[in-house]
Amino acid sequence: MKENVREYVEERLQGGVDISKSVELLRRYAYIEQSCVRALAGWFLKIPDWEMKIELGYHLYAHAERLNELGTRLEELRGGRHRDANIEPALARVGEELIQAPDERSFLSGLAWMLRNLADVYREHAEAGDSSANALEIRILYRLLSDVERELESVKKLLLLQSSPSEEENRWTTYLQELLQEAGCIGGLGTRIGRKALRPEKALFEWPAHMIFDDRIQHDDLGSYESKLSLPLRERSIGEFQVYFNEFYAAALLATIIFDSWKLDAPRQYFMDIAHHFWDEVRHAQFGAIRLRELGVEPSKVNMVLFEQSQGMPLLHRLCYLTLGLEVYFMPRKSVRVRYYEQQGDPRSQLFADVDWSDESNHVRYGKHWVDYLLKDDARSIEDVQEEITKYMETYANNLPDGQKVPW
Ligand SMILES: [Fe+2]
Ligand SMILES: [Fe+2]
């Protein structure tokens, strides 16, 4: 599909992109990047293969970082605010639909298709800009372009691991293509085709009731923190890195926060922080997998109770529960763990424990900042919200199947 940024510049005889068009283009790019963040948050829960979850977690953060960079520039440009008030319905539909893929392979295929379109428009815009007047956008767009190209290569590799292309997948990408043609491509300057695209029958994203894993992973008890302290080094590390692998629960919880924040009225930094937090938890789960494999053990179990008991709560309560409840509660264990591995002469475990400790201190800081922000002009204090969380927890605990206990 042709974006026509170059034609726009040629017709206007200015030799570059004027401010109002720059603003419009950047808003549209930012909207599409954020749609990818949302779609990836949904599919993170749904895709069963944990290695792929980790890979998609990295991509989610990449989209969030590009969104943040575009947003930063929009804040500097005259008239660059109020993105959502300025997105035309046809483009809004493209962003909203991206998540609705009928299956995993179609989703990856749709994501790859979107990345190709993003790369095309970033390249064309960067090349059409005036090297002095549009210098800032040009630098940003080339950075974004190389990042998008790297992500595309990775998604193409993921697609190769999947079964062969299906009719379903072709129908899905054709549908996305038609939607984008209605919007005049990502930049809105392409030729518009006015036909109303119809979503293929089987395409509808249903939010999974649980975090989905394939049958390599069983839902099991991970044992208490205290029970591991008296074990010999190898057994203790295996136990502790199983707990790291289980940080998929925190990543899943943040994926729901990211998903539900889609239309939240919050500063740019909020979206960056929740994506950063999410990605850190994905990496902590990856720390677990890396170290377990180094110790000759395959990751094989998770316990998602902490995630599941959060799911009946509003976004604010979920954020507060994770950052100012769980993460504060687990914090005293972090420095102990780093010191223990150092004393035992286990530098690999020490490295992961050290980075985790640092990341977790950030998470509590994010939590404090954004819970305060969300409680601005609210009659409740953080303590009131925590009390409400306890009530939600009681309802959850009372509805647990026999024999399951809440580790709160
Ligand atoms: Fe973590
Ligand atoms: Fe954390």
Coordinates of C-alpha atoms in Angstrom, one line a residue, residues 77-221:
L77 CA 5.2 20.2 18.6
R78 CA 2.7 23.1 18.3
G79 CA -0.8 21.6 18.7
G80 CA 0.5 18.1 19.4
R81 CA -1.7 17.2 22.3
H82 CA -5.1 15.4 22.5
R83 CA -4.2 12.5 20.3
D84 CA -7.3 10.5 20.9
A85 CA -9.6 13.4 20.2
N86 CA -8.0 13.5 16.7
I87 CA -8.0 9.9 15.6
E88 CA -10.4 9.3 12.7
P89 CA -12.8 6.3 13.2
A90 CA -11.3 4.4 10.3
L91 CA -7.9 4.3 11.8
A92 CA -9.3 3.7 15.3
R93 CA -10.9 0.6 13.9
V94 CA -7.6 -0.7 12.6
G95 CA -6.1 -0.3 16.1
E96 CA -9.1 -1.9 17.8
E97 CA -9.3 -4.9 15.5
L98 CA -5.6 -5.9 15.6
I99 CA -6.2 -8.0 18.7
Q100 CA -9.2 -9.9 17.3
A101 CA -7.2 -12.5 15.3
P102 CA -8.9 -15.9 15.1
D103 CA -5.8 -17.8 16.3
E104 CA -2.2 -17.5 17.4
R105 CA -0.7 -17.8 13.9
S106 CA -3.1 -15.3 12.5
F107 CA -2.2 -12.9 15.3
L108 CA 1.5 -13.2 14.6
S109 CA 0.9 -12.8 10.9
G110 CA -1.2 -9.6 11.5
L111 CA 1.5 -8.2 13.8
A112 CA 4.1 -8.9 11.1
W113 CA 1.9 -7.2 8.5
M114 CA 1.5 -4.2 10.8
L115 CA 5.2 -3.9 11.4
R116 CA 5.8 -3.9 7.6
N117 CA 3.4 -1.0 7.3
L118 CA 5.0 0.9 10.1
A119 CA 8.4 0.4 8.6
D120 CA 7.2 1.6 5.3
V121 CA 5.7 4.8 6.6
Y122 CA 8.6 5.6 9.0
R123 CA 11.0 5.2 6.1
E124 CA 9.0 7.2 3.6
H125 CA 8.3 10.0 6.1
A126 CA 12.0 10.2 7.2
E127 CA 13.1 10.4 3.5
A128 CA 10.5 13.0 2.6
G129 CA 11.4 15.3 5.5
D130 CA 13.6 18.4 5.1
S131 CA 16.9 17.6 6.7
S132 CA 16.9 20.8 8.7
A133 CA 13.3 21.8 9.3
N134 CA 12.3 18.2 10.1
A135 CA 15.6 17.1 11.6
L136 CA 14.1 16.0 14.9
E137 CA 11.4 13.8 13.4
I138 CA 14.0 12.4 10.9
R139 CA 16.3 11.2 13.8
I140 CA 13.3 9.7 15.7
L141 CA 11.9 8.0 12.6
Y142 CA 15.2 6.3 11.6
R143 CA 15.6 5.1 15.2
L144 CA 12.0 3.7 15.2
L145 CA 12.5 2.2 11.7
S146 CA 15.5 0.1 12.7
D147 CA 13.7 -1.0 15.9
V148 CA 10.6 -2.0 13.9
E149 CA 12.8 -3.9 11.4
R150 CA 14.5 -5.9 14.2
E151 CA 11.1 -6.7 15.7
L152 CA 9.8 -7.8 12.3
E153 CA 12.7 -10.2 11.9
S154 CA 11.9 -11.8 15.3
V155 CA 8.2 -12.1 14.5
K156 CA 9.0 -13.7 11.2
K157 CA 11.1 -16.3 13.0
L158 CA 8.2 -17.0 15.4
L159 CA 6.0 -17.6 12.4
L160 CA 8.4 -20.1 11.0
L161 CA 7.9 -22.2 14.2
Q162 CA 4.2 -22.3 13.7
S163 CA 2.2 -24.7 11.4
S164 CA 1.8 -23.7 7.8
P165 CA -0.3 -20.7 6.7
S166 CA -4.1 -21.4 6.8
E167 CA -7.1 -20.0 5.0
E168 CA -8.1 -18.4 8.3
E169 CA -4.8 -16.4 8.4
N170 CA -5.2 -15.2 4.8
R171 CA -8.7 -14.0 5.5
W172 CA -7.5 -12.3 8.6
T173 CA -4.6 -10.3 7.0
T174 CA -6.9 -9.5 4.0
Y175 CA -9.4 -8.0 6.4
L176 CA -6.7 -5.9 8.2
Q177 CA -5.5 -4.7 4.8
E178 CA -9.0 -3.6 3.8
L179 CA -9.4 -1.8 7.1
L180 CA -6.2 0.1 6.5
Q181 CA -7.2 1.0 3.0
E182 CA -10.4 2.5 4.4
A183 CA -8.2 4.7 6.6
G184 CA -5.9 5.8 3.8
C185 CA -2.9 3.8 5.3
I186 CA -1.2 4.5 8.6
G187 CA -0.4 8.1 7.6
G188 CA -3.9 8.7 6.1
L189 CA -2.5 10.1 2.8
G190 CA -3.0 6.9 0.8
T191 CA -5.8 6.3 -1.6
R192 CA -8.9 5.4 0.4
I193 CA -11.2 2.6 -0.5
G194 CA -14.6 3.3 0.9
R195 CA -15.9 -0.3 1.2
K196 CA -16.8 -1.5 4.7
A197 CA -14.5 -4.4 5.6
L198 CA -16.2 -7.3 7.4
R199 CA -14.5 -9.1 10.2
P200 CA -14.0 -12.8 9.4
E201 CA -16.4 -15.0 11.3
K202 CA -14.1 -16.8 13.7
A203 CA -12.2 -13.7 14.6
L204 CA -12.9 -12.4 18.1
F205 CA -10.5 -12.1 21.0
E206 CA -11.9 -13.6 24.1
W207 CA -10.1 -12.7 27.3
P208 CA -8.9 -16.0 28.7
A209 CA -10.2 -17.0 32.2
H210 CA -6.7 -18.0 33.2
M211 CA -3.1 -17.4 32.1
I212 CA -2.6 -20.2 29.5
F213 CA 0.4 -22.5 29.4
D214 CA 1.1 -25.5 27.3
D215 CA 1.3 -29.0 28.9
R216 CA 5.0 -28.7 29.8
I217 CA 3.9 -26.4 32.6
Q218 CA 1.8 -27.7 35.5
H219 CA 0.0 -25.7 38.1
D220 CA 1.6 -26.7 41.4
D221 CA 2.7 -25.5 44.9

